[in-house]
Amino acid sequence: MSKVQYKMYDEKSRGTTMWEELNPLRYTQSMSMSRAQALVDSYKETEGYHLFRRRGFAVRKILQEMPIRIDDHQLLCGDFSSKPMGPEFYPDLAALWIVDYIDNYGLEGRKGFFKWESEEQMEQGRAIGEYFRDIGGKEMWLKSRGEEEAAFEHKIGEAGSWIVNTVSEMFAEKAWNCPDLDRLVKKGVRGLIADIDEQLENHILLNYEDYRRQEFWKGLKEMLLGGIDYAHRYRELATEMAAKEKDPVRKAELEEMARVCDRVPEHPAETYQEALQSLFFGILIVFYDTRTFGMGYGRIDQILYPQYKADIESGKIDDEYVIQLFECFRVKLMGKRQFWPDVMTPNLSSESHFHNCVIGGVDAKGNDATNELSFAFLEAAERVRTTHPTISVRWHTRINPKFMKRALELVKLGMGFPAFFNDEPTIQYLLARGYTIEEARNYALGGCTLHAVPGKTSSIWPLVTSYGRILELTMYNGWDYLSDSQLGEKTGDFTKMQSYEEFVEAYKAQIKNWADISTDSGRACKLQHGDSFPDMMMSAFTDNCIKRGQVCSLGGAEHADSCMYIVPVAVQDVANELYVIKHGIFGENPICTPQEMLDAMRADWVGYEELRAKCMAFPKFGNDISEVDQLLNDVYDWIKEIWHKQPATDGGSYEVSPHSIGFHGGTGAKTGALPCGRKAGTSFADGAVSPVQGTDINGPAAVIKSAGAIDQHELYGVLFNMRFTPATLKGDEGTGNLSALIKTYFSDYKGKHIQFNVLNPEEMRAAKEHPEKYTDLMVRVAGYSAYWTDLPANIQDELLARAAHELN
């Protein structure tokens, strides 16, 4: 086997060279309507077909007609748009908001967002939105809820009082799981189609469910055939480009790309490049079906290792080529853009996708699984410093020390990744939910932090709830001052309460009330998706879906244990508030009466500065104070008790997953002053056990002890952020200290997750003052990294307010 020829790069890596050309297009590129127009054209051609078949025809048409290109220097084929760094519109998910977007912003679009290429294209977008007026997913869901219920959900959601997010759930398609992309690498499209044909061959129509199964199989087969069509288009394009190419090395690269696209994803991958290309084609086919927000890409170093090992041993490739292909992969994933309405951007940092690549961990026998690709993936991330995909390292007590050191060197560069996940408690969590030990040891991550066994779970449906807002409503007896209406239940007049315990019972009743409201909406929303936006292609990579003839999120997946979950925001803040209520109002030496506290809150502490100072002086979570830590445990226990009893679809139950994303900024902006001295409109704490910004004053060891004091066993996806200055992590000593901190937190306290921002506060303040000079500055927000300039001002302020620790 002859060795692959490829170009060597000196001053700038291959990935950096490409990214420097593409990055300037991020906020100058205009819309693409290619997917949306092909979808409309197909829908018009297939009226009368069952939705599943109709979706199959549509996705195949998109893959057959989407304009394609091969960028200079690129070694992988396929793109997320017909334009470099362009967005695609998904009217089948939510349609009519684009009409408002056009009417509000016109040809230039919203500042910092996407513009139209022409008046004609803008009107094309309007026409597409209008076509889906009655069949868009969000539009169908609102009609299913009825006008009164839809208005109420708008009132309590992000655009209103921001207690729970319900309406926006139809703007953000779901994934948050980890499909088994490895089966495409191993079986190829033809193998998956053979599985479908086997089911169709002996299928007899006896009832409506049999009919739905038939339509699912036939629709999914069309999508898979579309994947072959798509790859073969790139085979032809690469062949044409190679024939014209004068540079013999680039000509050889293009010829190899053509050869690869002739084989995959149609057939099982045999070479390393085929394996990575097939995996990426799988990502793209799912994307063109349902866009896949938060889809995990699995254990990248394990999936690709067999082909890598064979190619290395045969001399076909070397490690430099492997790293360059990973660079290409990173640049490709940065081409995925988010085009959605204004209500979504404050909470999700606009360009965040939450696609997680996992490396390290243990194998099926429990041995360290680190391999050469684990190192190569880190090297590629250092060379081309993009925010996506995020990287997560699975940590265990026998982790390769050289690999751990290399991962921490990347952390110290300040990009916010890799994050670290503790194998022991995560595997125990999965075992308790019925997974085998081999399956649990193979876990990856969906979205930021969700423990997912590849190919075992459906797309997952989250609900975000602001527990800071619920505390505020409890104190006002269910009255919402933002909307000036009675939004919550009347759980008791705070001014007449006699004890802390009485307040706690009122708060728990308010939690239960909002759990009932939001789960009713969430279940309806998820199930209705089956009639408008079913995740069919995801189902090809999910166990039992083809055998059962069911969409993965509608009962097809093998496991339903995590199919729906709650994202509780501001729980750490609530612990701090409860301490003040317990001791400052109902304690032996109160600092004020309940009425005085309410008056101070309504005034946002203006005129009550002395009282605010007393409240702020009370102990806060994150300082190794056992009573405050226990209060946080209490709140999580109340939430788990209530939510684990909430039924989810398909026999599952709600899980509790405190990872906040960017919702701590959005929910905080809609919340008034609270008892611990918090001012109205400020961000809440991020994640699950991260202290409230700036309140962890006793050093990193105290923060670790407080976070470790929280019972994380039953929490599904725990997020913990810490921030250090670069100076405190300098050299091997700094690396060793950080490694020791992780080991202590994971081994002694059984923490599930930890990640770090390594930045100078001065640099962050300068970036806020002069963003044009810091367009490449990356920060870790919650379970994802983002460019500083992409973040809304409230999240920038929240990041600045986080304590910067030192390690000795």
Short mmCIF file of N, CA, C and O in Angstrom, two decimals, residues 519-623:
data_model
loop_
_atom_site.label_atom_id
_atom_site.label_comp_id
_atom_site.label_asym_id
_atom_site.label_seq_id
_atom_site.Cartn_x
_atom_site.Cartn_y
_atom_site.Cartn_z
N THR A 519 -43.76 20.13 32.81
CA THR A 519 -43.72 18.77 32.27
C THR A 519 -44.91 18.48 31.39
O THR A 519 -44.81 17.75 30.39
N ASP A 520 -46.06 19.02 31.72
CA ASP A 520 -47.22 18.87 30.84
C ASP A 520 -46.92 19.43 29.47
O ASP A 520 -47.21 18.81 28.45
N SER A 521 -46.28 20.60 29.44
CA SER A 521 -45.91 21.21 28.17
C SER A 521 -44.80 20.41 27.49
O SER A 521 -44.85 20.17 26.28
N GLY A 522 -43.78 19.99 28.26
CA GLY A 522 -42.64 19.31 27.67
C GLY A 522 -43.01 17.99 27.02
O GLY A 522 -42.54 17.67 25.92
N ARG A 523 -43.85 17.21 27.68
CA ARG A 523 -44.27 15.93 27.09
C ARG A 523 -45.06 16.16 25.80
O ARG A 523 -44.84 15.48 24.79
N ALA A 524 -45.98 17.12 25.84
CA ALA A 524 -46.77 17.42 24.64
C ALA A 524 -45.89 17.89 23.50
O ALA A 524 -46.07 17.50 22.34
N CYS A 525 -44.92 18.71 23.84
CA CYS A 525 -44.01 19.26 22.84
C CYS A 525 -43.19 18.15 22.18
O CYS A 525 -43.06 18.09 20.96
N LYS A 526 -42.66 17.25 23.00
CA LYS A 526 -41.84 16.16 22.47
C LYS A 526 -42.65 15.24 21.56
O LYS A 526 -42.22 14.88 20.47
N LEU A 527 -43.82 14.85 22.02
CA LEU A 527 -44.63 13.92 21.25
C LEU A 527 -45.15 14.55 19.97
O LEU A 527 -45.23 13.90 18.93
N GLN A 528 -45.51 15.82 20.03
CA GLN A 528 -45.99 16.50 18.83
C GLN A 528 -44.90 16.57 17.77
O GLN A 528 -45.19 16.57 16.57
N HIS A 529 -43.63 16.61 18.20
CA HIS A 529 -42.52 16.65 17.26
C HIS A 529 -42.57 15.48 16.27
O HIS A 529 -42.07 15.59 15.16
N GLY A 530 -43.14 14.37 16.71
CA GLY A 530 -43.25 13.21 15.83
C GLY A 530 -44.10 13.46 14.62
O GLY A 530 -43.98 12.74 13.61
N ASP A 531 -44.97 14.46 14.67
CA ASP A 531 -45.82 14.79 13.53
C ASP A 531 -45.32 15.99 12.75
O ASP A 531 -45.99 16.46 11.83
N SER A 532 -44.14 16.50 13.10
CA SER A 532 -43.63 17.67 12.39
C SER A 532 -42.14 17.60 12.12
O SER A 532 -41.68 18.00 11.05
N PHE A 533 -41.36 17.08 13.07
CA PHE A 533 -39.91 17.17 12.97
C PHE A 533 -39.27 15.93 13.61
O PHE A 533 -38.46 16.04 14.52
N PRO A 534 -39.61 14.73 13.16
CA PRO A 534 -39.08 13.51 13.78
C PRO A 534 -37.60 13.31 13.47
O PRO A 534 -37.16 13.53 12.35
N ASP A 535 -36.83 12.89 14.45
CA ASP A 535 -35.39 12.71 14.26
C ASP A 535 -35.12 11.31 13.69
O ASP A 535 -34.62 10.42 14.36
N MET A 536 -35.40 11.19 12.40
CA MET A 536 -35.33 9.88 11.75
C MET A 536 -33.90 9.42 11.53
O MET A 536 -33.56 8.27 11.79
N MET A 537 -33.05 10.31 11.02
CA MET A 537 -31.68 9.88 10.72
C MET A 537 -30.93 9.54 11.99
O MET A 537 -30.10 8.61 12.00
N MET A 538 -31.18 10.26 13.07
CA MET A 538 -30.60 9.91 14.36
C MET A 538 -30.94 8.46 14.72
O MET A 538 -30.15 7.76 15.35
N SER A 539 -32.13 8.02 14.31
CA SER A 539 -32.60 6.68 14.66
C SER A 539 -31.77 5.59 14.00
O SER A 539 -31.70 4.46 14.51
N ALA A 540 -31.15 5.88 12.87
CA ALA A 540 -30.31 4.88 12.20
C ALA A 540 -29.11 4.50 13.04
O ALA A 540 -28.55 3.42 12.88
N PHE A 541 -28.71 5.39 13.96
CA PHE A 541 -27.54 5.16 14.79
C PHE A 541 -27.92 4.90 16.25
O PHE A 541 -27.10 5.09 17.15
N THR A 542 -29.16 4.48 16.46
CA THR A 542 -29.66 4.24 17.81
C THR A 542 -30.21 2.82 17.87
O THR A 542 -31.06 2.44 17.05
N ASP A 543 -29.77 2.04 18.86
CA ASP A 543 -30.17 0.64 18.97
C ASP A 543 -31.68 0.46 19.01
O ASP A 543 -32.38 1.21 19.70
N ASN A 544 -32.13 -0.55 18.28
CA ASN A 544 -33.51 -1.05 18.26
C ASN A 544 -34.45 -0.24 17.39
O ASN A 544 -35.56 -0.69 17.12
N CYS A 545 -34.06 0.96 16.94
CA CYS A 545 -34.99 1.78 16.16
C CYS A 545 -35.36 1.11 14.84
O CYS A 545 -36.54 1.07 14.46
N ILE A 546 -34.38 0.60 14.12
CA ILE A 546 -34.69 -0.07 12.86
C ILE A 546 -35.46 -1.36 13.13
O ILE A 546 -36.45 -1.66 12.44
N LYS A 547 -35.06 -2.10 14.12
CA LYS A 547 -35.76 -3.34 14.45
C LYS A 547 -37.21 -3.07 14.84
O LYS A 547 -38.13 -3.78 14.42
N ARG A 548 -37.42 -2.04 15.64
CA ARG A 548 -38.78 -1.71 16.09
C ARG A 548 -39.57 -0.91 15.07
O ARG A 548 -40.80 -0.82 15.16
N GLY A 549 -38.87 -0.30 14.12
CA GLY A 549 -39.56 0.54 13.15
C GLY A 549 -40.10 1.80 13.78
O GLY A 549 -41.17 2.28 13.41
N GLN A 550 -39.33 2.37 14.72
CA GLN A 550 -39.78 3.55 15.45
C GLN A 550 -38.69 4.60 15.52
O GLN A 550 -37.51 4.29 15.66
N VAL A 551 -39.10 5.84 15.47
CA VAL A 551 -38.19 6.97 15.67
C VAL A 551 -37.61 6.90 17.07
O VAL A 551 -38.30 6.54 18.03
N CYS A 552 -36.35 7.25 17.20
CA CYS A 552 -35.66 7.06 18.49
C CYS A 552 -36.32 7.83 19.62
O CYS A 552 -36.41 7.33 20.74
N SER A 553 -36.82 9.03 19.36
CA SER A 553 -37.42 9.84 20.43
C SER A 553 -38.90 9.55 20.62
O SER A 553 -39.56 10.19 21.44
N LEU A 554 -39.43 8.57 19.88
CA LEU A 554 -40.84 8.21 20.02
C LEU A 554 -40.97 6.73 20.38
O LEU A 554 -41.87 6.04 19.92
N GLY A 555 -40.04 6.24 21.21
CA GLY A 555 -40.13 4.88 21.71
C GLY A 555 -39.22 3.88 21.03
O GLY A 555 -39.23 2.70 21.37
N GLY A 556 -38.43 4.34 20.06
CA GLY A 556 -37.59 3.40 19.33
C GLY A 556 -36.31 3.01 20.05
O GLY A 556 -35.79 1.93 19.84
N ALA A 557 -35.79 3.90 20.91
CA ALA A 557 -34.50 3.65 21.54
C ALA A 557 -34.60 2.56 22.60
O ALA A 557 -35.64 2.35 23.21
N GLU A 558 -33.48 1.90 22.85
CA GLU A 558 -33.44 0.82 23.83
C GLU A 558 -33.67 1.33 25.24
O GLU A 558 -34.32 0.69 26.05
N HIS A 559 -33.15 2.52 25.55
CA HIS A 559 -33.27 3.07 26.90
C HIS A 559 -34.10 4.36 26.86
O HIS A 559 -33.88 5.22 26.03
N ALA A 560 -35.04 4.47 27.79
CA ALA A 560 -35.84 5.69 27.94
C ALA A 560 -35.55 6.36 29.27
O ALA A 560 -36.25 7.30 29.66
N ASP A 561 -34.50 5.90 29.98
CA ASP A 561 -34.26 6.39 31.34
C ASP A 561 -33.92 7.87 31.38
O ASP A 561 -34.18 8.54 32.38
N SER A 562 -33.32 8.39 30.34
CA SER A 562 -32.91 9.80 30.37
C SER A 562 -33.53 10.60 29.23
O SER A 562 -32.96 11.58 28.78
N CYS A 563 -34.70 10.18 28.77
CA CYS A 563 -35.26 10.81 27.57
C CYS A 563 -35.74 12.24 27.82
O CYS A 563 -35.91 13.00 26.88
N MET A 564 -35.95 12.62 29.09
CA MET A 564 -36.34 13.99 29.42
C MET A 564 -35.64 14.37 30.72
O MET A 564 -35.47 13.55 31.61
N TYR A 565 -35.26 15.64 30.82
CA TYR A 565 -34.60 16.07 32.04
C TYR A 565 -34.85 17.54 32.32
O TYR A 565 -35.26 18.30 31.44
N ILE A 566 -34.59 17.91 33.56
CA ILE A 566 -34.75 19.29 34.01
C ILE A 566 -33.36 19.91 34.19
O ILE A 566 -32.45 19.26 34.72
N VAL A 567 -33.20 21.15 33.74
CA VAL A 567 -31.99 21.92 33.99
C VAL A 567 -32.32 22.96 35.07
O VAL A 567 -32.91 23.99 34.77
N PRO A 568 -32.00 22.67 36.32
CA PRO A 568 -32.29 23.64 37.37
C PRO A 568 -31.22 24.72 37.42
O PRO A 568 -30.03 24.43 37.53
N VAL A 569 -31.62 25.96 37.30
CA VAL A 569 -30.70 27.09 37.29
C VAL A 569 -30.82 27.85 38.61
O VAL A 569 -31.91 27.98 39.16
N ALA A 570 -29.71 28.35 39.11
CA ALA A 570 -29.64 29.22 40.29
C ALA A 570 -29.80 28.47 41.60
O ALA A 570 -30.11 29.08 42.62
N VAL A 571 -29.54 27.18 41.62
CA VAL A 571 -29.70 26.41 42.86
C VAL A 571 -28.68 26.85 43.90
O VAL A 571 -28.99 26.95 45.10
N GLN A 572 -27.44 27.15 43.48
CA GLN A 572 -26.44 27.63 44.42
C GLN A 572 -26.85 28.98 45.02
O GLN A 572 -26.65 29.22 46.22
N ASP A 573 -27.42 29.84 44.19
CA ASP A 573 -27.92 31.12 44.69
C ASP A 573 -28.99 30.89 45.75
O ASP A 573 -29.03 31.57 46.78
N VAL A 574 -29.88 29.93 45.48
CA VAL A 574 -30.97 29.65 46.41
C VAL A 574 -30.42 29.22 47.77
O VAL A 574 -30.93 29.62 48.82
N ALA A 575 -29.36 28.41 47.77
CA ALA A 575 -28.76 27.99 49.04
C ALA A 575 -28.31 29.20 49.85
O ALA A 575 -28.52 29.28 51.07
N ASN A 576 -27.68 30.16 49.16
CA ASN A 576 -27.25 31.37 49.85
C ASN A 576 -28.45 32.18 50.37
O ASN A 576 -28.40 32.73 51.48
N GLU A 577 -29.51 32.24 49.57
CA GLU A 577 -30.71 32.98 50.00
C GLU A 577 -31.34 32.31 51.22
O GLU A 577 -31.79 32.98 52.16
N LEU A 578 -31.39 31.00 51.19
CA LEU A 578 -32.02 30.27 52.29
C LEU A 578 -31.27 30.48 53.61
O LEU A 578 -31.89 30.54 54.68
N TYR A 579 -29.95 30.60 53.52
CA TYR A 579 -29.19 30.84 54.76
C TYR A 579 -29.60 32.18 55.37
O TYR A 579 -29.78 32.28 56.60
N VAL A 580 -29.77 33.20 54.53
CA VAL A 580 -30.19 34.51 55.04
C VAL A 580 -31.60 34.43 55.60
O VAL A 580 -31.89 34.98 56.68
N ILE A 581 -32.49 33.76 54.90
CA ILE A 581 -33.88 33.63 55.38
C ILE A 581 -33.91 32.87 56.70
O ILE A 581 -34.61 33.25 57.65
N LYS A 582 -33.12 31.81 56.78
CA LYS A 582 -33.12 30.97 57.98
C LYS A 582 -32.57 31.71 59.19
O LYS A 582 -33.16 31.64 60.29
N HIS A 583 -31.46 32.42 59.02
CA HIS A 583 -30.80 33.04 60.16
C HIS A 583 -31.08 34.54 60.27
O HIS A 583 -31.15 35.07 61.39
N GLY A 584 -31.19 35.20 59.13
CA GLY A 584 -31.35 36.65 59.17
C GLY A 584 -32.77 37.11 59.39
O GLY A 584 -33.00 38.26 59.80
N ILE A 585 -33.74 36.23 59.11
CA ILE A 585 -35.15 36.61 59.27
C ILE A 585 -35.83 35.76 60.34
O ILE A 585 -36.50 36.29 61.22
N PHE A 586 -35.63 34.45 60.28
CA PHE A 586 -36.31 33.55 61.22
C PHE A 586 -35.38 33.01 62.31
O PHE A 586 -35.78 32.14 63.09
N GLY A 587 -34.15 33.50 62.37
CA GLY A 587 -33.21 33.01 63.37
C GLY A 587 -33.38 33.67 64.73
O GLY A 587 -34.27 34.49 64.95
N GLU A 588 -32.49 33.32 65.63
CA GLU A 588 -32.57 33.86 67.00
C GLU A 588 -32.23 35.34 67.04
O GLU A 588 -32.72 36.07 67.91
N ASN A 589 -31.39 35.79 66.13
CA ASN A 589 -30.99 37.20 66.10
C ASN A 589 -31.27 37.78 64.71
O ASN A 589 -30.34 38.04 63.93
N PRO A 590 -32.53 37.97 64.37
CA PRO A 590 -32.87 38.45 63.03
C PRO A 590 -32.33 39.86 62.75
O PRO A 590 -32.23 40.68 63.67
N ILE A 591 -32.01 40.10 61.50
CA ILE A 591 -31.52 41.42 61.11
C ILE A 591 -32.64 42.28 60.53
O ILE A 591 -32.47 43.48 60.33
N CYS A 592 -33.78 41.65 60.21
CA CYS A 592 -34.92 42.39 59.69
C CYS A 592 -36.17 41.53 59.79
O CYS A 592 -36.09 40.32 60.04
N THR A 593 -37.31 42.15 59.57
CA THR A 593 -38.57 41.41 59.52
C THR A 593 -38.83 40.96 58.09
O THR A 593 -38.21 41.48 57.14
N PRO A 594 -39.71 40.00 57.89
CA PRO A 594 -40.06 39.62 56.52
C PRO A 594 -40.52 40.81 55.68
O PRO A 594 -40.16 40.91 54.50
N GLN A 595 -41.30 41.70 56.26
CA GLN A 595 -41.79 42.86 55.51
C GLN A 595 -40.65 43.78 55.10
O GLN A 595 -40.61 44.28 53.98
N GLU A 596 -39.71 43.99 56.01
CA GLU A 596 -38.57 44.84 55.68
C GLU A 596 -37.74 44.22 54.55
O GLU A 596 -37.23 44.94 53.69
N MET A 597 -37.60 42.91 54.57
CA MET A 597 -36.86 42.27 53.49
C MET A 597 -37.57 42.46 52.16
O MET A 597 -36.93 42.79 51.14
N LEU A 598 -38.88 42.27 52.13
CA LEU A 598 -39.63 42.47 50.88
C LEU A 598 -39.52 43.91 50.40
O LEU A 598 -39.37 44.17 49.20
N ASP A 599 -39.58 44.86 51.32
CA ASP A 599 -39.46 46.27 50.95
C ASP A 599 -38.08 46.54 50.33
O ASP A 599 -37.97 47.26 49.32
N ALA A 600 -37.04 45.98 50.93
CA ALA A 600 -35.69 46.18 50.41
C ALA A 600 -35.54 45.55 49.02
O ALA A 600 -34.90 46.14 48.12
N MET A 601 -36.12 44.38 48.84
CA MET A 601 -36.05 43.72 47.54
C MET A 601 -36.78 44.53 46.48
O MET A 601 -36.28 44.70 45.36
N ARG A 602 -37.95 45.03 46.81
CA ARG A 602 -38.71 45.82 45.84
C ARG A 602 -37.98 47.10 45.46
O ARG A 602 -38.11 47.61 44.35
N ALA A 603 -37.19 47.63 46.40
CA ALA A 603 -36.43 48.85 46.14
C ALA A 603 -35.08 48.55 45.50
O ALA A 603 -34.31 49.48 45.23
N ASP A 604 -34.79 47.28 45.25
CA ASP A 604 -33.49 46.85 44.75
C ASP A 604 -32.37 47.38 45.64
O ASP A 604 -31.32 47.80 45.17
N TRP A 605 -32.64 47.39 46.94
CA TRP A 605 -31.71 47.76 48.00
C TRP A 605 -31.42 49.26 48.08
O TRP A 605 -30.63 49.68 48.93
N VAL A 606 -32.02 50.05 47.22
CA VAL A 606 -31.81 51.50 47.31
C VAL A 606 -32.47 52.02 48.59
O VAL A 606 -33.68 51.84 48.79
N GLY A 607 -31.69 52.63 49.43
CA GLY A 607 -32.19 53.07 50.73
C GLY A 607 -32.04 52.02 51.81
O GLY A 607 -32.35 52.27 52.98
N TYR A 608 -31.59 50.84 51.42
CA TYR A 608 -31.43 49.73 52.38
C TYR A 608 -29.99 49.20 52.31
O TYR A 608 -29.74 48.01 52.49
N GLU A 609 -29.06 50.08 52.08
CA GLU A 609 -27.67 49.69 51.88
C GLU A 609 -27.08 48.99 53.12
O GLU A 609 -26.31 48.04 52.99
N GLU A 610 -27.42 49.47 54.29
CA GLU A 610 -26.90 48.85 55.51
C GLU A 610 -27.43 47.42 55.67
O GLU A 610 -26.67 46.50 56.02
N LEU A 611 -28.71 47.24 55.39
CA LEU A 611 -29.28 45.90 55.46
C LEU A 611 -28.64 45.00 54.41
O LEU A 611 -28.32 43.83 54.68
N ARG A 612 -28.41 45.53 53.22
CA ARG A 612 -27.78 44.72 52.17
C ARG A 612 -26.39 44.27 52.59
O ARG A 612 -26.00 43.12 52.36
N ALA A 613 -25.63 45.16 53.21
CA ALA A 613 -24.28 44.80 53.66
C ALA A 613 -24.33 43.66 54.67
O ALA A 613 -23.50 42.75 54.64
N LYS A 614 -25.31 43.70 55.55
CA LYS A 614 -25.45 42.62 56.53
C LYS A 614 -25.80 41.30 55.84
O LYS A 614 -25.26 40.23 56.20
N CYS A 615 -26.67 41.38 54.87
CA CYS A 615 -27.06 40.16 54.13
C CYS A 615 -25.88 39.58 53.36
O CYS A 615 -25.67 38.36 53.33
N MET A 616 -25.10 40.44 52.75
CA MET A 616 -23.97 39.97 51.95
C MET A 616 -22.87 39.39 52.83
O MET A 616 -22.05 38.59 52.36
N ALA A 617 -22.86 39.76 54.10
CA ALA A 617 -21.83 39.27 55.02
C ALA A 617 -22.11 37.86 55.51
O ALA A 617 -21.23 37.21 56.09
N PHE A 618 -23.33 37.36 55.28
CA PHE A 618 -23.64 35.99 55.70
C PHE A 618 -22.80 34.99 54.91
O PHE A 618 -22.40 35.26 53.78
N PRO A 619 -22.56 33.81 55.45
CA PRO A 619 -21.77 32.79 54.74
C PRO A 619 -22.40 32.42 53.39
O PRO A 619 -23.62 32.44 53.23
N LYS A 620 -21.52 32.06 52.45
CA LYS A 620 -21.95 31.70 51.11
C LYS A 620 -21.37 30.34 50.72
O LYS A 620 -20.30 29.93 51.19
N PHE A 621 -22.07 29.66 49.83
CA PHE A 621 -21.60 28.37 49.33
C PHE A 621 -20.26 28.55 48.61
O PHE A 621 -20.04 29.53 47.89
N GLY A 622 -19.38 27.56 48.80
CA GLY A 622 -18.08 27.58 48.15
C GLY A 622 -16.94 27.91 49.08
O GLY A 622 -15.79 28.04 48.63
N ASN A 623 -17.24 28.00 50.36
CA ASN A 623 -16.21 28.38 51.34
C ASN A 623 -16.00 27.33 52.42
O ASN A 623 -15.48 27.63 53.49
#
